[in-house]
Amino acid sequence: MSATNNILTDTFGREHTYLRISLTERCNLRCTYCMPAEGIELSPKSHLMNFEEIYTIAKTFVDHGVTKIRLTGGEPLVRKDAPVILKKLASLPVELAITTNAVSVDRFIDTFKECGIKNINVSLDSLVSAKFKEVTRRDYFQRVYDNIMMLIEEGFNVKLNAVLMKGFNDNEIIDFINLTKTHRINIRFIEFMPFDGNKWDMDKTVSYKEIIKYVYKSFPQEKVLRIADAPNDTSKNYKIDGYQGSFAIISSVTNPFCDSCNRLRLTANGRMKNCLFSASESDLLTPLREGKNIEPIIQKAVQAKLKMRGGMDTLEKLKKPELHGKNRSMITIGG
Ligand code: SAM
Ligand code: SF4
């Protein structure tokens, strides 16, 4: 199928080859920037996609050009049938990846290997146990840290996602980079983004520029290498000369990368989102259950994709709670 009549190509010519599927709205952590303090109203189980529905919808996307699927959540591994879903999706001709908080990855090593999963993204916002507890509202630092080391030892490509918040963990940027000295790991510093109920404040966001300033304060400029970004990469990648690992910055707030966006999202209750920041959603699950063809709905949703950040194309617009507050909480989108 040519790019022009592909149902996954939008009006700006962006071809969507990457689908992120949220498996659950539940989580075994309660990260302050993701899960509203008062919790969220969970969808009834009957409103969530079962494993066959996940497979059927995913296959429709793959038939139209999706080549990469990432499972996310909530915490994807808290879903009881996660191994079944992983194995089913592994039968599709795609690169399968997962984003997890690593609390329970030690129980999934064999499943990951069986499914050909090589790339695992793990959230870790602090290297200090007490701060980990403060941000996640749970006391699992050592377990998560040990599991990350286990993933590296087992040969997975691990990316660590750290959401930076001013006055909380911006003083750990260099400690995180120092981890890359001896560990083959990619640390990704993520600008704190606004979603419903996460008490976002621009003053808490550590910007791309500020992160780089910290780096240049601690390392001589010639040692800080700007390395190649993968196609459609959301991150700007760097490396300290001679270090085994690398680091990157994801700057959705101050430096969005919408021009090269190739991502679509599917929520656990079967809604398609054409953009992380978009407030509008398209229900795929109900029509699927009614035996209808979901391809025209997918096409319409892709065609409706706006040029930048769900229409919040300036920082001023992104800052407005009446705009970003219309979107879901991150825990129910999946990042
Ligand atoms: N539970 C898994 C985990 O934590 O990796 C997967 C789901 S989580 C929603 C996916 C990613 O979104 C995580 O890396 C998390 O740090 C990131 N995230 C959540 N809320 C965010 C926010 N407000 N700004 C930036 N990143 C956020
Ligand atoms: Fe759970 Fe991940 Fe959200 Fe933290 S970031 S509350 S681990 S879904």
Short mmCIF file of C-alpha atoms and ligand atoms in Angstrom, two decimals, residues 27-31 33-35 73-75 101 123 331, ligand 2:
data_model
loop_
_atom_site.label_atom_id
_atom_site.label_comp_id
_atom_site.label_asym_id
_atom_site.label_seq_id
_atom_site.Cartn_x
_atom_site.Cartn_y
_atom_site.Cartn_z
CA CYS A 27 -0.43 0.11 38.98
CA ASN A 28 1.59 -1.15 41.92
CA LEU A 29 3.18 2.31 42.32
CA ARG A 30 1.52 5.72 42.71
CA CYS A 31 3.92 8.18 41.05
CA TYR A 33 3.31 13.05 38.41
CA CYS A 34 1.25 10.24 36.89
CA MET A 35 -1.43 9.06 39.32
CA GLY A 73 -0.05 0.99 31.34
CA GLY A 74 -0.58 1.64 34.32
CA GLU A 75 1.87 -1.10 35.03
CA ASN A 101 8.32 0.16 36.56
CA SER A 123 10.95 4.26 35.11
CA ILE A 331 -1.87 6.53 34.26
FE1 SF4 B 2 2.58 3.49 37.74
FE2 SF4 B 2 4.25 4.02 35.75
FE3 SF4 B 2 2.42 5.81 36.47
FE4 SF4 B 2 4.40 5.31 38.11
S1 SF4 B 2 4.60 6.19 36.04
S2 SF4 B 2 2.22 5.45 38.70
S3 SF4 B 2 4.80 3.22 37.76
S4 SF4 B 2 2.02 3.86 35.58
#
